[in-house]
mmCIF file of C-alpha atoms in Angstrom:
data_model
loop_
_atom_site.group_PDB
_atom_site.id
_atom_site.type_symbol
_atom_site.label_atom_id
_atom_site.label_comp_id
_atom_site.label_asym_id
_atom_site.label_seq_id
_atom_site.Cartn_x
_atom_site.Cartn_y
_atom_site.Cartn_z
ATOM 1 C CA MET A 1 -31.732 -24.019 -2.644
ATOM 2 C CA LEU A 2 -29.197 -25.476 -0.198
ATOM 3 C CA LEU A 3 -30.527 -27.801 2.468
ATOM 4 C CA MET A 4 -30.033 -25.470 5.437
ATOM 5 C CA GLU A 5 -31.402 -22.622 3.291
ATOM 6 C CA LYS A 6 -34.800 -24.826 3.133
ATOM 7 C CA VAL A 7 -34.443 -25.244 6.729
ATOM 8 C CA ALA A 8 -34.262 -21.685 7.542
ATOM 9 C CA LEU A 9 -37.262 -21.204 5.110
ATOM 10 C CA LEU A 10 -39.249 -23.806 6.746
ATOM 11 C CA ASN A 11 -38.716 -22.356 10.015
ATOM 12 C CA ARG A 12 -39.677 -18.899 8.818
ATOM 13 C CA GLN A 13 -42.882 -20.433 7.272
ATOM 14 C CA ASN A 14 -43.603 -21.910 10.912
ATOM 15 C CA GLU A 15 -43.658 -25.363 9.346
ATOM 16 C CA THR A 16 -43.343 -28.570 11.577
ATOM 17 C CA PHE A 17 -40.401 -30.864 10.439
ATOM 18 C CA ALA A 18 -37.227 -32.591 11.583
ATOM 19 C CA LEU A 19 -33.674 -32.278 10.472
ATOM 20 C CA ALA A 20 -31.863 -35.508 10.616
ATOM 21 C CA MET A 21 -27.929 -35.111 10.893
ATOM 22 C CA ILE A 22 -25.077 -37.496 11.011
ATOM 23 C CA ILE A 23 -23.073 -36.523 14.031
ATOM 24 C CA GLU A 24 -20.544 -39.433 14.314
ATOM 25 C CA SER A 25 -19.640 -42.333 11.824
ATOM 26 C CA LYS A 26 -17.173 -45.227 12.502
ATOM 27 C CA GLY A 27 -15.878 -47.651 10.105
ATOM 28 C CA SER A 28 -17.494 -48.322 6.802
ATOM 29 C CA THR A 29 -20.797 -46.527 6.398
ATOM 30 C CA PRO A 30 -22.729 -45.258 3.199
ATOM 31 C CA ARG A 31 -21.868 -41.709 4.000
ATOM 32 C CA HIS A 32 -19.785 -39.997 6.739
ATOM 33 C CA VAL A 33 -21.760 -36.514 6.505
ATOM 34 C CA GLY A 34 -25.202 -35.971 5.677
ATOM 35 C CA LYS A 35 -28.407 -34.078 6.449
ATOM 36 C CA MET A 36 -32.009 -34.862 5.605
ATOM 37 C CA ILE A 37 -35.130 -33.039 6.265
ATOM 38 C CA VAL A 38 -38.129 -35.320 7.224
ATOM 39 C CA TYR A 39 -41.701 -34.209 7.190
ATOM 40 C CA ARG A 40 -44.654 -35.619 9.180
ATOM 41 C CA ASP A 41 -45.691 -37.765 6.466
ATOM 42 C CA GLY A 42 -42.381 -39.365 6.177
ATOM 43 C CA THR A 43 -41.331 -37.479 2.914
ATOM 44 C CA ILE A 44 -37.769 -36.235 2.829
ATOM 45 C CA GLU A 45 -35.336 -34.032 1.257
ATOM 46 C CA GLY A 46 -31.494 -34.607 1.333
ATOM 47 C CA THR A 47 -29.983 -37.784 2.556
ATOM 48 C CA VAL A 48 -28.015 -39.464 5.290
ATOM 49 C CA GLY A 49 -26.815 -42.151 2.950
ATOM 50 C CA GLY A 50 -29.788 -44.121 1.767
ATOM 51 C CA GLY A 51 -30.607 -47.796 2.537
ATOM 52 C CA LEU A 52 -32.165 -49.423 5.511
ATOM 53 C CA ALA A 53 -30.278 -47.209 7.846
ATOM 54 C CA GLU A 54 -32.057 -44.194 6.291
ATOM 55 C CA HIS A 55 -35.366 -45.799 6.299
ATOM 56 C CA TYR A 56 -34.819 -46.343 10.194
ATOM 57 C CA ILE A 57 -33.752 -42.788 10.628
ATOM 58 C CA ILE A 58 -37.123 -41.741 8.902
ATOM 59 C CA GLU A 59 -39.208 -43.798 10.781
ATOM 60 C CA GLU A 60 -37.485 -42.288 14.032
ATOM 61 C CA SER A 61 -37.826 -38.739 12.693
ATOM 62 C CA VAL A 62 -41.606 -39.081 12.144
ATOM 63 C CA GLN A 63 -41.944 -40.712 15.745
ATOM 64 C CA ALA A 64 -40.097 -37.749 17.175
ATOM 65 C CA LEU A 65 -42.309 -35.451 15.344
ATOM 66 C CA GLN A 66 -45.520 -36.905 16.872
ATOM 67 C CA ILE A 67 -44.067 -36.435 20.454
ATOM 68 C CA GLY A 68 -42.266 -33.223 19.529
ATOM 69 C CA LYS A 69 -38.907 -34.286 21.295
ATOM 70 C CA SER A 70 -35.368 -34.300 19.502
ATOM 71 C CA LYS A 71 -33.211 -37.426 19.847
ATOM 72 C CA ILE A 72 -30.169 -39.068 19.017
ATOM 73 C CA VAL A 73 -30.152 -42.565 17.310
ATOM 74 C CA GLU A 74 -27.424 -44.878 16.709
ATOM 75 C CA TYR A 75 -27.174 -47.800 14.396
ATOM 76 C CA LYS A 76 -24.660 -50.924 13.798
ATOM 77 C CA LEU A 77 -24.592 -51.411 10.115
ATOM 78 C CA ASN A 78 -23.645 -54.978 10.743
ATOM 79 C CA ARG A 79 -26.158 -57.923 10.141
ATOM 80 C CA HIS A 80 -24.035 -60.031 12.409
ATOM 81 C CA ALA A 81 -23.503 -57.789 15.512
ATOM 82 C CA LYS A 82 -25.599 -57.883 18.343
ATOM 83 C CA ASP A 83 -28.408 -55.269 17.991
ATOM 84 C CA GLY A 84 -27.164 -54.806 14.499
ATOM 85 C CA ILE A 85 -29.440 -53.821 11.452
ATOM 86 C CA GLN A 86 -29.454 -55.944 8.290
ATOM 87 C CA MET A 87 -26.675 -54.211 6.326
ATOM 88 C CA SER A 88 -23.228 -55.339 5.432
ATOM 89 C CA CYS A 89 -21.105 -51.961 5.779
ATOM 90 C CA GLY A 90 -19.877 -53.061 9.071
ATOM 91 C CA GLY A 91 -19.673 -49.526 10.612
ATOM 92 C CA THR A 92 -21.445 -47.521 13.150
ATOM 93 C CA LEU A 93 -23.632 -44.187 12.404
ATOM 94 C CA ARG A 94 -24.996 -41.727 14.980
ATOM 95 C CA VAL A 95 -27.744 -39.410 13.954
ATOM 96 C CA PHE A 96 -29.102 -36.087 15.665
ATOM 97 C CA ILE A 97 -32.818 -35.798 15.042
ATOM 98 C CA GLU A 98 -33.768 -32.261 15.654
ATOM 99 C CA VAL A 99 -37.636 -31.567 15.902
ATOM 100 C CA TYR A 100 -38.683 -28.037 14.668
ATOM 101 C CA THR A 101 -42.375 -27.676 15.797
ATOM 102 C CA SER A 102 -44.614 -24.752 14.708
ATOM 103 C CA ARG A 103 -45.091 -21.959 17.093
ATOM 104 C CA PRO A 104 -48.693 -21.158 17.909
ATOM 105 C CA GLU A 105 -50.060 -18.372 15.446
ATOM 106 C CA LEU A 106 -52.288 -15.897 17.441
ATOM 107 C CA VAL A 107 -55.417 -14.371 16.035
ATOM 108 C CA LEU A 108 -56.045 -11.600 18.219
ATOM 109 C CA ALA A 109 -59.720 -10.726 17.692
ATOM 110 C CA GLY A 110 -59.929 -7.161 19.202
ATOM 111 C CA ALA A 111 -57.090 -4.356 18.930
ATOM 112 C CA GLY A 112 -57.561 -2.776 22.290
ATOM 113 C CA HIS A 113 -55.272 -2.596 25.419
ATOM 114 C CA LEU A 114 -55.136 -6.320 26.206
ATOM 115 C CA ALA A 115 -54.575 -7.327 22.464
ATOM 116 C CA TYR A 116 -51.700 -4.724 22.420
ATOM 117 C CA ALA A 117 -50.170 -6.338 25.623
ATOM 118 C CA LEU A 118 -50.427 -9.756 23.964
ATOM 119 C CA SER A 119 -48.761 -8.500 20.961
ATOM 120 C CA LYS A 120 -45.749 -7.529 22.835
ATOM 121 C CA LEU A 121 -45.352 -10.900 24.536
ATOM 122 C CA ALA A 122 -45.920 -12.554 21.249
ATOM 123 C CA ASP A 123 -43.040 -10.507 19.942
ATOM 124 C CA SER A 124 -40.836 -11.533 22.642
ATOM 125 C CA LEU A 125 -41.828 -15.144 21.988
ATOM 126 C CA GLU A 126 -41.415 -15.026 18.185
ATOM 127 C CA TYR A 127 -45.102 -16.037 17.942
ATOM 128 C CA PRO A 128 -46.641 -14.931 14.541
ATOM 129 C CA TYR A 129 -49.992 -13.046 15.094
ATOM 130 C CA CYS A 130 -52.478 -11.159 13.243
ATOM 131 C CA ILE A 131 -55.139 -8.675 14.368
ATOM 132 C CA VAL A 132 -58.855 -8.624 13.648
ATOM 133 C CA ASP A 133 -61.079 -5.582 14.551
ATOM 134 C CA ASP A 134 -63.781 -3.699 13.268
ATOM 135 C CA ARG A 135 -62.199 -0.298 14.232
ATOM 136 C CA VAL A 136 -59.998 1.354 11.634
ATOM 137 C CA GLY A 137 -58.277 3.618 14.079
ATOM 138 C CA TYR A 138 -57.132 0.767 16.410
ATOM 139 C CA CYS A 139 -56.211 -2.002 13.957
ATOM 140 C CA THR A 140 -53.086 -0.015 12.452
ATOM 141 C CA ASN A 141 -49.417 -0.850 11.281
ATOM 142 C CA GLU A 142 -48.438 1.894 13.547
ATOM 143 C CA ARG A 143 -50.052 0.222 16.770
ATOM 144 C CA PHE A 144 -49.045 -3.409 15.601
ATOM 145 C CA PRO A 145 -45.792 -3.186 13.615
ATOM 146 C CA ASN A 146 -44.962 -6.734 13.632
ATOM 147 C CA ALA A 147 -48.547 -8.356 13.161
ATOM 148 C CA THR A 148 -48.184 -10.672 10.004
ATOM 149 C CA ASN A 149 -51.592 -9.133 8.833
ATOM 150 C CA LEU A 150 -54.350 -6.768 9.746
ATOM 151 C CA PHE A 151 -57.948 -7.774 9.133
ATOM 152 C CA VAL A 152 -60.509 -4.730 9.621
ATOM 153 C CA ASP A 153 -64.141 -4.720 8.534
ATOM 154 C CA GLU A 154 -67.299 -3.212 9.960
ATOM 155 C CA ASP A 155 -68.454 -6.652 10.111
ATOM 156 C CA ILE A 156 -66.106 -8.448 12.474
ATOM 157 C CA GLU A 157 -67.279 -11.816 11.571
ATOM 158 C CA LYS A 158 -66.299 -11.314 7.999
ATOM 159 C CA ALA A 159 -62.948 -9.877 9.323
ATOM 160 C CA LEU A 160 -62.208 -13.062 11.343
ATOM 161 C CA ARG A 161 -62.993 -15.368 8.394
ATOM 162 C CA ALA A 162 -60.566 -13.365 6.266
ATOM 163 C CA ALA A 163 -57.848 -14.585 8.609
ATOM 164 C CA ASN A 164 -58.036 -17.858 7.287
ATOM 165 C CA LEU A 165 -58.312 -19.588 10.571
ATOM 166 C CA ASN A 166 -56.718 -23.251 10.502
ATOM 167 C CA GLU A 167 -55.283 -25.625 12.961
ATOM 168 C CA LYS A 168 -52.484 -23.628 13.739
ATOM 169 C CA SER A 169 -54.523 -20.824 14.874
ATOM 170 C CA TYR A 170 -54.808 -19.731 18.565
ATOM 171 C CA VAL A 171 -57.804 -17.297 18.638
ATOM 172 C CA VAL A 172 -57.938 -14.847 21.577
ATOM 173 C CA ILE A 173 -61.133 -12.978 21.669
ATOM 174 C CA VAL A 174 -60.734 -9.490 23.424
ATOM 175 C CA THR A 175 -63.315 -7.606 21.494
ATOM 176 C CA LYS A 176 -64.958 -4.485 22.659
ATOM 177 C CA ASP A 177 -68.436 -6.265 21.908
ATOM 178 C CA GLY A 178 -69.593 -8.903 19.661
ATOM 179 C CA ASP A 179 -68.083 -11.760 21.509
ATOM 180 C CA ASP A 180 -70.864 -14.105 20.696
ATOM 181 C CA ARG A 181 -70.653 -13.594 16.906
ATOM 182 C CA VAL A 182 -66.767 -13.983 17.062
ATOM 183 C CA LEU A 183 -66.860 -17.042 18.937
ATOM 184 C CA LYS A 184 -69.582 -18.564 16.763
ATOM 185 C CA THR A 185 -67.453 -17.878 13.678
ATOM 186 C CA ALA A 186 -64.425 -19.155 15.251
ATOM 187 C CA LEU A 187 -65.968 -22.567 16.227
ATOM 188 C CA GLN A 188 -66.572 -23.235 12.544
ATOM 189 C CA PHE A 189 -62.954 -23.756 11.887
ATOM 190 C CA PRO A 190 -60.606 -26.506 12.853
ATOM 191 C CA ILE A 191 -58.523 -24.378 15.053
ATOM 192 C CA ALA A 192 -56.147 -25.264 17.684
ATOM 193 C CA TYR A 193 -57.616 -23.051 20.563
ATOM 194 C CA VAL A 194 -60.413 -20.378 21.233
ATOM 195 C CA GLY A 195 -60.406 -18.288 24.492
ATOM 196 C CA MET A 196 -62.618 -15.354 25.385
ATOM 197 C CA VAL A 197 -62.294 -12.716 27.807
ATOM 198 C CA ALA A 198 -65.574 -12.729 29.918
ATOM 199 C CA SER A 199 -67.004 -13.063 33.341
ATOM 200 C CA LYS A 200 -68.379 -16.373 34.419
ATOM 201 C CA ARG A 201 -71.885 -14.790 34.397
ATOM 202 C CA LYS A 202 -71.280 -13.331 30.707
ATOM 203 C CA VAL A 203 -69.972 -16.771 29.427
ATOM 204 C CA ILE A 204 -73.320 -18.401 30.703
ATOM 205 C CA THR A 205 -75.450 -15.893 28.725
ATOM 206 C CA ILE A 206 -73.066 -16.173 25.652
ATOM 207 C CA PHE A 207 -73.065 -20.123 25.705
ATOM 208 C CA GLU A 208 -76.768 -20.262 26.150
ATOM 209 C CA LYS A 209 -77.495 -17.938 23.375
ATOM 210 C CA LEU A 210 -74.868 -20.019 20.980
ATOM 211 C CA LYS A 211 -76.731 -23.173 21.839
ATOM 212 C CA SER A 212 -80.120 -21.848 20.732
ATOM 213 C CA GLU A 213 -78.248 -21.084 17.370
ATOM 214 C CA GLY A 214 -76.999 -24.641 16.917
ATOM 215 C CA VAL A 215 -73.588 -24.621 18.532
ATOM 216 C CA THR A 216 -73.207 -27.956 20.436
ATOM 217 C CA GLN A 217 -72.360 -28.369 24.125
ATOM 218 C CA GLU A 218 -69.171 -30.341 22.998
ATOM 219 C CA GLN A 219 -68.204 -27.441 21.024
ATOM 220 C CA LEU A 220 -68.589 -25.081 23.918
ATOM 221 C CA GLU A 221 -66.646 -27.081 26.406
ATOM 222 C CA GLN A 222 -63.478 -26.426 24.190
ATOM 223 C CA VAL A 223 -63.787 -22.945 24.786
ATOM 224 C CA TYR A 224 -61.310 -21.403 27.257
ATOM 225 C CA SER A 225 -63.337 -18.986 29.236
ATOM 226 C CA PRO A 226 -63.013 -17.058 31.445
ATOM 227 C CA ILE A 227 -59.499 -17.101 29.747
ATOM 228 C CA GLY A 228 -56.151 -17.752 31.066
ATOM 229 C CA LEU A 229 -54.248 -19.601 33.704
ATOM 230 C CA GLU A 230 -55.630 -18.873 37.457
ATOM 231 C CA ILE A 231 -52.646 -16.761 38.675
ATOM 232 C CA SER A 232 -54.870 -13.979 40.450
ATOM 233 C CA ALA A 233 -54.008 -11.617 37.523
ATOM 234 C CA GLU A 234 -55.351 -8.079 37.778
ATOM 235 C CA THR A 235 -53.442 -5.820 35.529
ATOM 236 C CA THR A 236 -53.565 -5.895 31.666
ATOM 237 C CA GLN A 237 -49.940 -7.285 31.555
ATOM 238 C CA GLU A 238 -50.587 -9.877 34.094
ATOM 239 C CA ILE A 239 -53.846 -10.987 32.280
ATOM 240 C CA ALA A 240 -51.851 -11.157 29.095
ATOM 241 C CA ILE A 241 -49.142 -13.374 30.720
ATOM 242 C CA SER A 242 -51.919 -15.661 32.180
ATOM 243 C CA ILE A 243 -53.356 -16.050 28.500
ATOM 244 C CA ILE A 244 -49.961 -16.686 26.853
ATOM 245 C CA GLY A 245 -49.133 -19.410 29.520
ATOM 246 C CA GLU A 246 -52.532 -21.049 28.760
ATOM 247 C CA ILE A 247 -51.714 -20.955 25.228
ATOM 248 C CA ILE A 248 -48.304 -22.436 25.760
ATOM 249 C CA LYS A 249 -50.007 -25.240 27.756
ATOM 250 C CA VAL A 250 -52.562 -25.885 25.199
ATOM 251 C CA SER A 251 -49.908 -26.094 22.365
ATOM 252 C CA LYS A 252 -47.877 -28.647 24.248
ATOM 253 C CA GLU A 253 -50.709 -30.783 24.429
ATOM 254 C CA LYS A 254 -51.623 -30.722 20.768
ATOM 255 C CA LYS A 255 -55.522 -31.825 20.946
ATOM 256 C CA PRO A 256 -57.323 -30.738 17.554
ATOM 257 C CA MET A 257 -60.660 -28.963 18.228
ATOM 258 C CA LYS A 258 -63.836 -30.763 16.703
ATOM 259 C CA VAL A 259 -65.920 -28.846 14.426
ATOM 260 C CA LYS A 260 -69.372 -28.470 12.990
ATOM 261 C CA GLN A 261 -70.517 -26.466 10.303
ATOM 262 C CA LEU A 262 -73.165 -23.929 11.603
ATOM 263 C CA SER A 263 -75.537 -21.744 9.613
ATOM 264 C CA ARG A 264 -74.312 -18.167 9.484
#
């Protein structure tokens, strides 16, 4: 597989990685052209020439991944030059490090009108999403043609667990009922975000119930409910925009949720 084919594949798989590419070289350098994929753990595919320069480029790429920003780096491959690195080639190398960050993977728990509006926004943002519901008539390919998967079960908790929640999952609870059971299940996984549509009074009631079942206050403080940014949203479409806005904001902060295994 060609390197750029691998880049395209990783992007389709919604992976996080960096692509380091030589954009300019002057004088004597190990290579004048070259590309290299760098993963978060520092492993690579491809090369930009090897040696100390490549070592530094890998370090810079990992740092760029940590902050989520692309950058250009430049090295003088001359141990005797001011600001030079310990190499004897003598040339100069400029490298563009492009960061590819994974997009939020939405898990829409509920397949009603709000989930439908959210799915349309996800389509326009190219966010992958799946649908979880206990109603066969709502959770269909015709209604959600671009969903990566549909999880339907009379036991909605079972349907949610089948979605294989992970650190990329942004769970949006817009169910017709059973919010407490869905939320309790979601909190058992290391997800990136969980938000629930509910009034302030309903939130208090659900939280008190879950605390009596072993959910900690610390876990509940990580739940976004009432859900969405405060933009005085009223219509279904406006509420969907406020929710997506909140998810975008949270995704930039990159704070992992704390989990605790609970009895089911």
